[in-house]
Coordinates of C-alpha atoms in Angstrom, one line a residue:
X86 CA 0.0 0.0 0.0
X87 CA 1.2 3.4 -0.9
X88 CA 2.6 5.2 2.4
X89 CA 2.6 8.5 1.4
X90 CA 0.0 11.8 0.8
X91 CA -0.2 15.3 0.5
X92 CA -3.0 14.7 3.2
X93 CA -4.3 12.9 5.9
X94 CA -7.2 13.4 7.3
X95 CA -8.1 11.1 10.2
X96 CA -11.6 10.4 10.7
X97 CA -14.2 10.3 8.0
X98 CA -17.2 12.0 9.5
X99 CA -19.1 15.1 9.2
X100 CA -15.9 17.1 8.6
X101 CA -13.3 14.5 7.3
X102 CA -15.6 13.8 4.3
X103 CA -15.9 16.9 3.3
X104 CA -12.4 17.7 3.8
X105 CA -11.0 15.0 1.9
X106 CA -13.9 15.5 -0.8
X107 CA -12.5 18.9 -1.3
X108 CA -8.9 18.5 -1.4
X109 CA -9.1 15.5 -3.6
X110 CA -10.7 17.5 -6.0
X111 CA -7.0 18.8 -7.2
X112 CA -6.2 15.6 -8.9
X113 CA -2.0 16.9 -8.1
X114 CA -2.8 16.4 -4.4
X115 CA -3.3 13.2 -2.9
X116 CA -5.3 12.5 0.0
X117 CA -5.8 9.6 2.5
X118 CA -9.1 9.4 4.3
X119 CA -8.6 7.2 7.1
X120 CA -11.8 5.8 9.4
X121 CA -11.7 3.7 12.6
X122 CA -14.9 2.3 11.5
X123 CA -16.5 0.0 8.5
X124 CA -18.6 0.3 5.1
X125 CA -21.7 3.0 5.9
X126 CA -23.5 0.0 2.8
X127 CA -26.3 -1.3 5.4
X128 CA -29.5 -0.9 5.9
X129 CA -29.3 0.5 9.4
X130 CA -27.5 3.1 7.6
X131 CA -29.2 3.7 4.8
X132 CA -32.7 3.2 6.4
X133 CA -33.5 6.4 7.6
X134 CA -35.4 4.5 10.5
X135 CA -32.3 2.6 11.5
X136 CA -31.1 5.0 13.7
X137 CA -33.7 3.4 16.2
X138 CA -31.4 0.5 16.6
X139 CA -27.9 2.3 15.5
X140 CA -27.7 4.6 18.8
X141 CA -28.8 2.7 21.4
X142 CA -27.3 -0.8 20.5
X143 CA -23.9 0.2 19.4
X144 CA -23.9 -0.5 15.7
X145 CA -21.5 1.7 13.9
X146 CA -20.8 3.5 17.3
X147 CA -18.4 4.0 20.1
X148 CA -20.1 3.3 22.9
X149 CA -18.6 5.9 25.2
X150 CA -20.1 6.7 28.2
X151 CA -19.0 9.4 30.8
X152 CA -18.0 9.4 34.2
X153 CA -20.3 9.7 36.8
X154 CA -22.3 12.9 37.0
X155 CA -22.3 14.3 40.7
X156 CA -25.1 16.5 39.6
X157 CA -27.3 13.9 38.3
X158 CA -27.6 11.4 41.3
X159 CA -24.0 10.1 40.3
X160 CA -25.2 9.0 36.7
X161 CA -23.3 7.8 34.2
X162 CA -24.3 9.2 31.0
X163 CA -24.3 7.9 27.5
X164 CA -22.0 9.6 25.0
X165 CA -22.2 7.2 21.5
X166 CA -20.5 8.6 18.4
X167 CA -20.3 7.7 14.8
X168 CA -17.7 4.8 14.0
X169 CA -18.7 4.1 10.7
X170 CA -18.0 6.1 7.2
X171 CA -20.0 9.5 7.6
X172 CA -19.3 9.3 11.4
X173 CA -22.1 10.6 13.4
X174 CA -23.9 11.6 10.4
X175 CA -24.3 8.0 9.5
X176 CA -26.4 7.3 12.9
X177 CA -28.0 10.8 13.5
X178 CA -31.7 11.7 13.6
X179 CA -30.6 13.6 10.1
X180 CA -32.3 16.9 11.3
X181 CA -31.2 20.0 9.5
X182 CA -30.4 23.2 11.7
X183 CA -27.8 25.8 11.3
X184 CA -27.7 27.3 14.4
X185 CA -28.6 31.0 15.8
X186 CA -26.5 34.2 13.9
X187 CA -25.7 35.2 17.2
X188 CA -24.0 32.1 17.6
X189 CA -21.1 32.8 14.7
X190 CA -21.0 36.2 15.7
X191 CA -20.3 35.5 19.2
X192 CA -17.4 33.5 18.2
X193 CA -16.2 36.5 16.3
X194 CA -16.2 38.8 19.0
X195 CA -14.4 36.2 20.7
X196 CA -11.3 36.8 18.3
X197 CA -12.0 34.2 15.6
X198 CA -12.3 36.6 12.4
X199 CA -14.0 34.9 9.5
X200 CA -16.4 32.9 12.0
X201 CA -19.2 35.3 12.1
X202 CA -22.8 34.7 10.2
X203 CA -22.0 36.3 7.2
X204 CA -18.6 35.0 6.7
X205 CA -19.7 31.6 7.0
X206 CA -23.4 31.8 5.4
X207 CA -21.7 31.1 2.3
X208 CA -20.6 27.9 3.3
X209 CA -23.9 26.4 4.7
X210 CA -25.7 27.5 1.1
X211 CA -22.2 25.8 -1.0
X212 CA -22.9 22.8 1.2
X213 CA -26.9 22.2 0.6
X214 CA -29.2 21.1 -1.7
X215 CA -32.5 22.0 -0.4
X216 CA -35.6 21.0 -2.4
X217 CA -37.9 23.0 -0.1
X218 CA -36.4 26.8 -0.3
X219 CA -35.3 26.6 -3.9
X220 CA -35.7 30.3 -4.1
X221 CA -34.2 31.6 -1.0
X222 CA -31.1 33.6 -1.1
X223 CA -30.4 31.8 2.3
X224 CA -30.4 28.0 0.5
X225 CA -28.5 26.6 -1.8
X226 CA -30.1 24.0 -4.3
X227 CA -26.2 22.9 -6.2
X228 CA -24.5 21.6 -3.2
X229 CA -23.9 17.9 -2.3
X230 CA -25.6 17.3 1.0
X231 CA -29.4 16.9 0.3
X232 CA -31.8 18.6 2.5
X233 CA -36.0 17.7 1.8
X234 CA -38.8 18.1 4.1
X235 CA -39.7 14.5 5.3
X236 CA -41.7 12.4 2.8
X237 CA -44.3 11.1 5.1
X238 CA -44.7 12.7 8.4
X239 CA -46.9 11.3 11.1
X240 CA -50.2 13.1 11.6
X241 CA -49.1 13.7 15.2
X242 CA -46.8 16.0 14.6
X243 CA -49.8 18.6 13.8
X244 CA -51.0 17.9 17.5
X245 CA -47.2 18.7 18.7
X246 CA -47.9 22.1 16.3
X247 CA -51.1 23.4 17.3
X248 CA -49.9 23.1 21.2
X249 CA -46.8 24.7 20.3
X250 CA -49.3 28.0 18.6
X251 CA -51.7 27.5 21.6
X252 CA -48.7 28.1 23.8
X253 CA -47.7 31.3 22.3
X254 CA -45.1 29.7 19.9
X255 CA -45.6 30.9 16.3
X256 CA -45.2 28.2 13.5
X257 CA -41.7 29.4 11.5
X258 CA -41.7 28.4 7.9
X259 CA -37.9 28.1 8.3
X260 CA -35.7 28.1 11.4
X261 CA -32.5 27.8 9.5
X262 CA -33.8 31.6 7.6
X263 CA -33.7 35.1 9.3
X264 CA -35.5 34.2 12.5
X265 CA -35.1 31.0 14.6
X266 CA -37.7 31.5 16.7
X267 CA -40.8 29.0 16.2
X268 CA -42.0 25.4 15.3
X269 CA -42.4 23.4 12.2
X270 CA -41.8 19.7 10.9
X271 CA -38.2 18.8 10.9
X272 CA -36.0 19.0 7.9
X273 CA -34.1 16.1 7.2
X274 CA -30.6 15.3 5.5
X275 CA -32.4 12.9 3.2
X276 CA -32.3 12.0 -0.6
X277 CA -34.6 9.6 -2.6
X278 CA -36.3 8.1 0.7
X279 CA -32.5 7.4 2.2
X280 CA -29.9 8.9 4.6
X281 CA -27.6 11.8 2.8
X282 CA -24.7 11.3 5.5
X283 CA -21.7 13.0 5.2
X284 CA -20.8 10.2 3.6
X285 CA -23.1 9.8 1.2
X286 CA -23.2 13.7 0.0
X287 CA -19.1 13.8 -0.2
X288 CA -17.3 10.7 -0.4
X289 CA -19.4 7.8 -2.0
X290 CA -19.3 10.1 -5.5
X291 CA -15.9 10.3 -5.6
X292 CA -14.3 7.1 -4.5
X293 CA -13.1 6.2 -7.7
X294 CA -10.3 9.6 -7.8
X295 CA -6.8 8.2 -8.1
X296 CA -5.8 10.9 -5.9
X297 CA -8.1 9.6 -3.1
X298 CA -7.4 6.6 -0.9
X299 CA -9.7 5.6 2.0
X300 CA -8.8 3.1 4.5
X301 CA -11.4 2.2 6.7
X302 CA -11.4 -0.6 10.0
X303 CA -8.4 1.3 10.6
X304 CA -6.8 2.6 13.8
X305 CA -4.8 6.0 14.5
X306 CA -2.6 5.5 17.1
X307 CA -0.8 8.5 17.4
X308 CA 0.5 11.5 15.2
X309 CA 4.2 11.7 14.8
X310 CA 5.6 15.0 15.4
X311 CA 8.7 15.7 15.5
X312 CA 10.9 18.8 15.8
X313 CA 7.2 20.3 16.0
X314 CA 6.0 19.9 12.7
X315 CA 3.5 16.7 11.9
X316 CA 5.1 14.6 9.6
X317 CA 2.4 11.6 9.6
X318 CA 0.4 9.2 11.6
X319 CA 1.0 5.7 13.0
X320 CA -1.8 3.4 11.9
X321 CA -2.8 -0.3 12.8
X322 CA -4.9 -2.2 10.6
X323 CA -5.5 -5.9 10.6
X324 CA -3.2 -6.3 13.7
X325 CA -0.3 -5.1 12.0
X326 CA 1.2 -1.4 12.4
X327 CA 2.8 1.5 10.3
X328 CA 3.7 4.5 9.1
X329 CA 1.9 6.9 6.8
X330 CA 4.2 9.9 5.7
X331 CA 2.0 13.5 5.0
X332 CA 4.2 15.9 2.8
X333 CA 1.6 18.8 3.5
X334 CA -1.1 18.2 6.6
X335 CA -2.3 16.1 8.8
X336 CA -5.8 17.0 9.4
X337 CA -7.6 15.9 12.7
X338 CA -11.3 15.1 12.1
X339 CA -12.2 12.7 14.9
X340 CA -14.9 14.5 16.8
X341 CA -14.9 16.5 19.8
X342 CA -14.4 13.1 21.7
X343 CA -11.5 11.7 19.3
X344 CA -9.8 14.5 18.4
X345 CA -8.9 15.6 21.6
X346 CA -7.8 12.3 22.8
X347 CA -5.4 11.8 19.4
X348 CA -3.7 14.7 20.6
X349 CA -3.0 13.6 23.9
X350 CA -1.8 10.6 22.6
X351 CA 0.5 11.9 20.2
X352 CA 1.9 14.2 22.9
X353 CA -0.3 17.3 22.6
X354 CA -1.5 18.7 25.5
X355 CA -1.7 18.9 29.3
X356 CA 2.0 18.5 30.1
X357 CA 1.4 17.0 33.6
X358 CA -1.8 14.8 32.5
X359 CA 0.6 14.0 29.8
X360 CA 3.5 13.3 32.0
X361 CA 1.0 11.1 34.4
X362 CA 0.7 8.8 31.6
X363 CA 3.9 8.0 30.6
X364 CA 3.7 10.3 27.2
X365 CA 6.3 12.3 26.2
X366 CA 5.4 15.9 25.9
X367 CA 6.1 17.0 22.5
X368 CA 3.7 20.9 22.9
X369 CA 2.5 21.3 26.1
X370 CA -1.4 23.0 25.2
X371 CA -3.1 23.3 28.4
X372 CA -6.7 23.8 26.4
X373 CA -6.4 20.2 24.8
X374 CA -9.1 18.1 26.2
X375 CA -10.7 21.5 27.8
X376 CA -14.0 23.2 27.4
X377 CA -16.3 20.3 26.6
X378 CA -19.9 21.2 26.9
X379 CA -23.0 19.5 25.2
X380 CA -27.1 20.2 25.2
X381 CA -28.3 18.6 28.4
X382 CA -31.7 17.2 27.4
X383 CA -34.9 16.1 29.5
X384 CA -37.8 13.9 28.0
X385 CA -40.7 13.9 29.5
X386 CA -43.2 11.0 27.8
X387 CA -46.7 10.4 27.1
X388 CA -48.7 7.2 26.3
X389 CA -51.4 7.6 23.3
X390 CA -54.7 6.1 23.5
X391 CA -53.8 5.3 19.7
X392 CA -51.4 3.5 17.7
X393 CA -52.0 5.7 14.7
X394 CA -49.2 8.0 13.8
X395 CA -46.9 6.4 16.3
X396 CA -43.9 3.9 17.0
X397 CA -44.8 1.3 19.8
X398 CA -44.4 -1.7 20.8
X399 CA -48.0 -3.6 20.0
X400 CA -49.5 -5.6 17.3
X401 CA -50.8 -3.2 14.9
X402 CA -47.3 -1.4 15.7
X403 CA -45.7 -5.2 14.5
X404 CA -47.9 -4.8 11.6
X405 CA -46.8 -1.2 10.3
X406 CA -43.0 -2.0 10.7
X407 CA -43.9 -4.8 8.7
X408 CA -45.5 -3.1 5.8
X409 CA -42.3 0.0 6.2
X410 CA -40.1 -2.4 5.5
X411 CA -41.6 -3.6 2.4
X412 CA -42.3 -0.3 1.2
X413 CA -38.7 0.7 2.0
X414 CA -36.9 -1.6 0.5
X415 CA -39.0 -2.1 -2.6
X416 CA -39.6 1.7 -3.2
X417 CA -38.1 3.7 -0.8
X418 CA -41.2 5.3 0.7
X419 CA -43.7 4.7 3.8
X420 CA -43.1 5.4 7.3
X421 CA -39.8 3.6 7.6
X422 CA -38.0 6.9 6.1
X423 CA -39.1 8.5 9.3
X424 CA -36.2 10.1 11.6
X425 CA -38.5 9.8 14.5
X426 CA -37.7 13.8 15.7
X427 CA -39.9 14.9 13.5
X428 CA -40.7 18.3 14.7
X429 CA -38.9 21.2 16.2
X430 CA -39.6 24.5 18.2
X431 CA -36.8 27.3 19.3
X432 CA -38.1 29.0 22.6
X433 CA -36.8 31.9 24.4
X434 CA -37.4 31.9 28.0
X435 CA -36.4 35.4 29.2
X436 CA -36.8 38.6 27.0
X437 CA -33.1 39.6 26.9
X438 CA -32.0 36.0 25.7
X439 CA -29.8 36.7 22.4
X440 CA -31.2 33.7 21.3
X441 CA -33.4 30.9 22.1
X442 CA -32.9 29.7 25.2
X443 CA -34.3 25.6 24.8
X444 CA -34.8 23.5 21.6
X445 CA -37.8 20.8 21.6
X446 CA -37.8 18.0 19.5
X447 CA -40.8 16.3 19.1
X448 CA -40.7 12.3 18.9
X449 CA -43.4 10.0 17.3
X450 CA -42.2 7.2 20.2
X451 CA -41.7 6.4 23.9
X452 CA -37.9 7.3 24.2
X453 CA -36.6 6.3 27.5
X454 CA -32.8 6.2 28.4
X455 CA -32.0 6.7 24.4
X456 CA -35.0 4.0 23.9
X457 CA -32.3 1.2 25.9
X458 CA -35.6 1.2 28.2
X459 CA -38.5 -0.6 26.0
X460 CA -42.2 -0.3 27.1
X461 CA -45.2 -1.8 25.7
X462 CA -47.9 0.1 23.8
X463 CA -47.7 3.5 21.9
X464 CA -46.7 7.3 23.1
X465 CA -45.1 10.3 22.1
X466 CA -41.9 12.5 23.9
X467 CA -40.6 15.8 23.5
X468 CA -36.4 16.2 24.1
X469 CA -36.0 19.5 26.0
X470 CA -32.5 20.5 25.8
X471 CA -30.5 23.8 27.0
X472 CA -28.7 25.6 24.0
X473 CA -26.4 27.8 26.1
X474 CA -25.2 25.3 28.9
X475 CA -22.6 27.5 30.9
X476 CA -21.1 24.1 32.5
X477 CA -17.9 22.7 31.3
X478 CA -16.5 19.7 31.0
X479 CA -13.1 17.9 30.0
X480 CA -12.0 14.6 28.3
X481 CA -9.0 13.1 29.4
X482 CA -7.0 9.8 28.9
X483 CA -7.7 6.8 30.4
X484 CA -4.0 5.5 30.0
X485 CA -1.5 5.6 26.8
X486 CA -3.8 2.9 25.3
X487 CA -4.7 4.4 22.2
X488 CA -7.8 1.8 22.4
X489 CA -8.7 2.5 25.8
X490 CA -11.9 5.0 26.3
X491 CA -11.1 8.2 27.2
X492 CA -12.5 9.8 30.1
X493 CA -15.8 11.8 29.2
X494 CA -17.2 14.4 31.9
X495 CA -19.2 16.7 30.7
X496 CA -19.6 17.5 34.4
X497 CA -23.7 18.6 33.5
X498 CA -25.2 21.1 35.5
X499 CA -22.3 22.2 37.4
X500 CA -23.0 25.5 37.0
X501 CA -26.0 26.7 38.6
X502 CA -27.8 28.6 36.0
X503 CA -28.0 25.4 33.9
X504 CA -30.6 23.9 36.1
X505 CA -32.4 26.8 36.2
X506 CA -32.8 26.6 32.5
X507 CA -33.9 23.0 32.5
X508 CA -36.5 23.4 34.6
X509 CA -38.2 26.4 33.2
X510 CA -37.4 24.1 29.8
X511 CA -39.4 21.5 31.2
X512 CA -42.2 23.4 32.6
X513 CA -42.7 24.8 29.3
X514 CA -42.6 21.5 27.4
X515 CA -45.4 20.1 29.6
X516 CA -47.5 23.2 29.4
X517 CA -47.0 22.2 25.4
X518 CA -48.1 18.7 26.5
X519 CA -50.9 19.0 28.1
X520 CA -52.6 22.0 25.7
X521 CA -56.0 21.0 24.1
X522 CA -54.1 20.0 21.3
X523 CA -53.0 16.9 22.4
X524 CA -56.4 15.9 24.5
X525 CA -57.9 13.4 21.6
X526 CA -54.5 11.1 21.9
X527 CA -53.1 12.1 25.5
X528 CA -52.5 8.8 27.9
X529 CA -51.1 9.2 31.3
X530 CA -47.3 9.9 31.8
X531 CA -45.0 7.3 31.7
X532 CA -43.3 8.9 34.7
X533 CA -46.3 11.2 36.0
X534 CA -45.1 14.8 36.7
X535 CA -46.6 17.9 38.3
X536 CA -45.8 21.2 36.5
X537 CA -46.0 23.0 39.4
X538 CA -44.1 21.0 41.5
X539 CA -40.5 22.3 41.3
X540 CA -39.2 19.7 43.2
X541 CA -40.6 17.0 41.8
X542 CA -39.4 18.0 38.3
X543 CA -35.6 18.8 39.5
X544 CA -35.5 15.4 40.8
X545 CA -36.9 13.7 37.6
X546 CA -33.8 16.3 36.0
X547 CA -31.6 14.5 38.3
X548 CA -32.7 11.2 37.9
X549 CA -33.3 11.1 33.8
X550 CA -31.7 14.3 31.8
X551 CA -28.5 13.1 29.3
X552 CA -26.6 13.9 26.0
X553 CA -28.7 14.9 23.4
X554 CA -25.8 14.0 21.1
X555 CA -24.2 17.3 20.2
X556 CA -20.7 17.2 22.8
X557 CA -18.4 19.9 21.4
X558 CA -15.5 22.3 21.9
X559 CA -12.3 20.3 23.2
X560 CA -10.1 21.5 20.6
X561 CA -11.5 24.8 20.8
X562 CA -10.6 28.3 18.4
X563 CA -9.4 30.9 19.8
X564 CA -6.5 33.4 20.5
X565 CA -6.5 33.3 24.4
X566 CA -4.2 30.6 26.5
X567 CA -6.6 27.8 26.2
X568 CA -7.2 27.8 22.7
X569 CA -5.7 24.9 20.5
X570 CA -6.6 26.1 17.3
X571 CA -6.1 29.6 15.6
X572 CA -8.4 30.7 13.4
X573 CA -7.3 29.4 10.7
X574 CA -7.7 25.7 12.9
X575 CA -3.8 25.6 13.2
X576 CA -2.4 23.6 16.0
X577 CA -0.8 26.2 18.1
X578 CA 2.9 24.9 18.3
X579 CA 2.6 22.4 15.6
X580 CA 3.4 22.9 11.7
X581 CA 1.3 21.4 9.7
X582 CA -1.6 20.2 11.5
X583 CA -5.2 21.3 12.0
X584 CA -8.1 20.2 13.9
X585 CA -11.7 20.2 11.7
X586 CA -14.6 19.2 14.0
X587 CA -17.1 20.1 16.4
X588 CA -14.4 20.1 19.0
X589 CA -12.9 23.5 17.4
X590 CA -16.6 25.1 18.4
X591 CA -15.5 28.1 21.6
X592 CA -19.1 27.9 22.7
X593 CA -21.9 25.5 21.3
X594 CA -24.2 26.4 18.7
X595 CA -28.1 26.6 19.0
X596 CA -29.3 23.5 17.4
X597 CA -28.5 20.3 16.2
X598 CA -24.3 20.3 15.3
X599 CA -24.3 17.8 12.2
X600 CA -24.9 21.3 9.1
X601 CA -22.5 23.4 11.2
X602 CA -20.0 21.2 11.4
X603 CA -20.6 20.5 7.5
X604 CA -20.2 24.3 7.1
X605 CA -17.0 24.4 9.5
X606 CA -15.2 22.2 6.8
X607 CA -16.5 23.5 3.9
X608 CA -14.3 26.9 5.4
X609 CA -11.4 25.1 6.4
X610 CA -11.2 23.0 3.2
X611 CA -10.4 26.5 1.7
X612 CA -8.4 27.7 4.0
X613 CA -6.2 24.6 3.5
X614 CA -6.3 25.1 0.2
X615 CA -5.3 29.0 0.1
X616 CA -2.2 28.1 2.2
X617 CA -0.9 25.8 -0.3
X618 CA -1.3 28.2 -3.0

């Protein structure tokens, strides 16, 4: 096998896709694409429904999980993430959301210039092909990453609607547009009744370049730098270990888990956590591993008095799986192309909030504990998770295992004013809940709750709230102390690596973190590219 590239990327996900899409495009640069994880070819992949076993089972995941939370009853949470080509993208509810302007800007006034809305607006619209806003100046209808409105929404999701307008929430013909504000049916990263990963949209096209190799089922160990400059990676695949050589970049695009850890390993970061460890320090970054943060989410849950319009465990449930799977697999269509979150609302809580303050995701299904908790019959839930957590986190090593978990601790709620947020969250979602809209199909509460019982519903915080998939900000930009990345997403103190992920984020975004993080490598593929011209 060749040993050799212009490029490697480590880490075909969201970002390393894209990246090595991009670069690969100058047929004089060669690029190596290199993924932990196997084929994205099955139908859990494919299926848009398969996330419903892909997340909570472990297929095509790491199944991390953190440390024990002291502010949820000593808790250990769940933290899965894509192992499979297209990453997280592969095993994602597939929802499409940008994020807040405010968000970009902030990061702007934060000293990361080129990060702000307008700056990187261009990149979302290069990115998207959205058959819903084909005549918005906000959209773009040429790029590679199909975006639809879902082909068969569940009836339900109008109940979810009408309580959201009888609670003072407008309806929002599009939250990814000038105001986020509002509810309306998901839209989904979705093309021809299948899953448009990152994979799908980026690399599956192109797989035939010369230029581009792509080795998946196989490991990174550890980035070898030396004299401060990255001049490759050491890999093991198939039991047996080498040495690939990069004449230009390595490029980090392992996820705000991964990444982070690779460092560590390679001898980037904390010198005494490093030190601890047996790892020689090669740039001591004090940031690396840092800043972690994630949406926190609650899910309150309902039983229906109906099956229709709903995932459930029951006979006539049985029966339209059944007749999805037929109409999947011999046409593409029916209920099986459902992501399950199929509505959304953006709420503000407090007047002065720059943005909103909770997202709600509306679920046609009982999901309990990440739906690892099955229950009998039919129901509906709503995730309520806080966009601006002010909690923070780290991930740290384990040992110099490079196939040992790293320590995850998002330490949740360790700031006060998170709680605060949940709560009011919650109280909110259940006033949604139990509006008129809902009274033709509303069952009792799986786990019953009092809205007005504050201390009831901090305990059931306590007792239930976890990741709602979106960890970020371990690697983060900036130009202060604890920054790893400049904003170009150099490696302080390294030539010729960069970090391209979720883990470069300096404060999380409002929304889901899949389109941004699409967007975030769209930028940096050029960036990489103007520094080699």
């Amino acid at each position: 096998m060749k040993n050799t590239f212009d490029y490697i990327v480590i880490g075909a996900g969201s970002a390393g896709c894209v990246i090595a899409s991009r670069l690969s495009e100058d047929a004089n640069v060669s690029v190596c694409l290199i993924e932990a994880g196997g084929s994205d070819s099955s139908a859990f992949v494919q299926m848009p429904a398969g996330v419903a076993a892909s997340v909570p089972y472990g297929i095509n995941s790491w199944h991390y999980n953190t440390v024990a939370q002291k502010q949820l009853n000593n808790r250990c949470g769940f933290m899965p993430r894509g192992k499979v080509l297209g990453g997280s993208s592969s095993i994602n509810a597939m929802v499409y959301i940008r994020g807040n302007k405010y968000d970009y800007d902030n990061w702007a006034e934060m000293g990361n210039a080129g990060w702000d809305y307008g700056s990187l607006l261009p990149y979302f619209i290069k990115a998207e092909n959205n058959k819903a806003f084909i005549h918005s100046e906000l959209h773009g209808t040429q790029g590679p990453l199909h975006v639809q409105e879902l082909t068969k929404p569940s009836p339900v999701n109008q109940n979810f609607l009408t309580a959201c307008a009888e609670q003072g929430i407008t309806l929002n013909n599009d939250i990814n547009g000038i105001e986020q504000q509002g509810a309306r049916l998901s839209q989904v990263t979705q093309h021809k009744g299948e899953r448009c990963s990152a994979a799908k949209a980026y690399l599956t096209p192109h797989l035939d370049r010369a230029n581009l190799t792509v080795l998946t089922n196989c490991h990174v160990n550890k980035i070898n730098i030396i004299e401060n400059k990255a001049q490759g990676v050491q890999i093991e695949r198939d039991k047996q270990r080498s040495n690939l050589h990069a004449n230009k970049e390595v490029i980090v695009c392992a996820g705000a888990i991964n990444s982070p850890q690779l460092l560590m390993l390679s001898g980037v970061g904390p010198s005494a956590h490093l030190q601890a460890h047996n790892i020689k320090v090669a740039v001591p970054l004090e940031g690396v591993g840092a800043n972690l943060h994630d949406h926190l989410t609650v899910v309150p849950l309902y039983k229906a008095k109906t099956s229709k319009g709903t995932f459930g465990l029951s006979v006539p449930g049985a029966g339209r799986v059944l007749k999805g799977c037929v109409d999947w697999f011999t046409q593409r269509r029916g209920c099986l192309t459902s992501n399950f979150a199929e509505s959304h609302a953006f709420i503000k809580l407090f007047n002065d909030s720059p943005a909103p303050d909770v997202q709600l995701e509306f679920v046609i299904g009982l999901v309990d504990d990440h739906s690892r908790k099955l229950h009998m019959g039919h129901g509906y839930s709503i995730h309520s998770s806080i966009m601006r957590p002010k909690s923070r986190g780290s991930v740290r090593l384990a040992d110099n295992n490079p196939r040992s978990a790293p320590l995850i601790d998002p330490n949740y709620l360790s700031h006060p004013d998170d709680l605060q947020v949940m709560l009011l969250g919650l109280k909110k979602t259940l006033q949604i809940m139990q509006s008129r809209a809902f009274d033709a199909i509303r069952g009792d509460m799986l786990y019953p709750l009092d809205v007005n019982n504050d201390a009831q519903l901090i305990a059931f915080i306590r007792q239930t709230a976890d990741t709602e998939y979106h960890p970020v900000g371990t690697c983060k930009m900036g130009t202060d102390p604890h920054a790893v990345v400049d904003p170009k997403l150099r490696v302080y103190g390294v030539a010729g690596l960069r970090v391209v992920d979720a883990s470069i984020m300096p404060s999380i975004v409002t929304g889901n973190t899949n389109a941004p993080v699409i967007a975030i490598a769209e930028k940096a593929a050029e960036l990489i590219k103007q520094a080699q011209s």
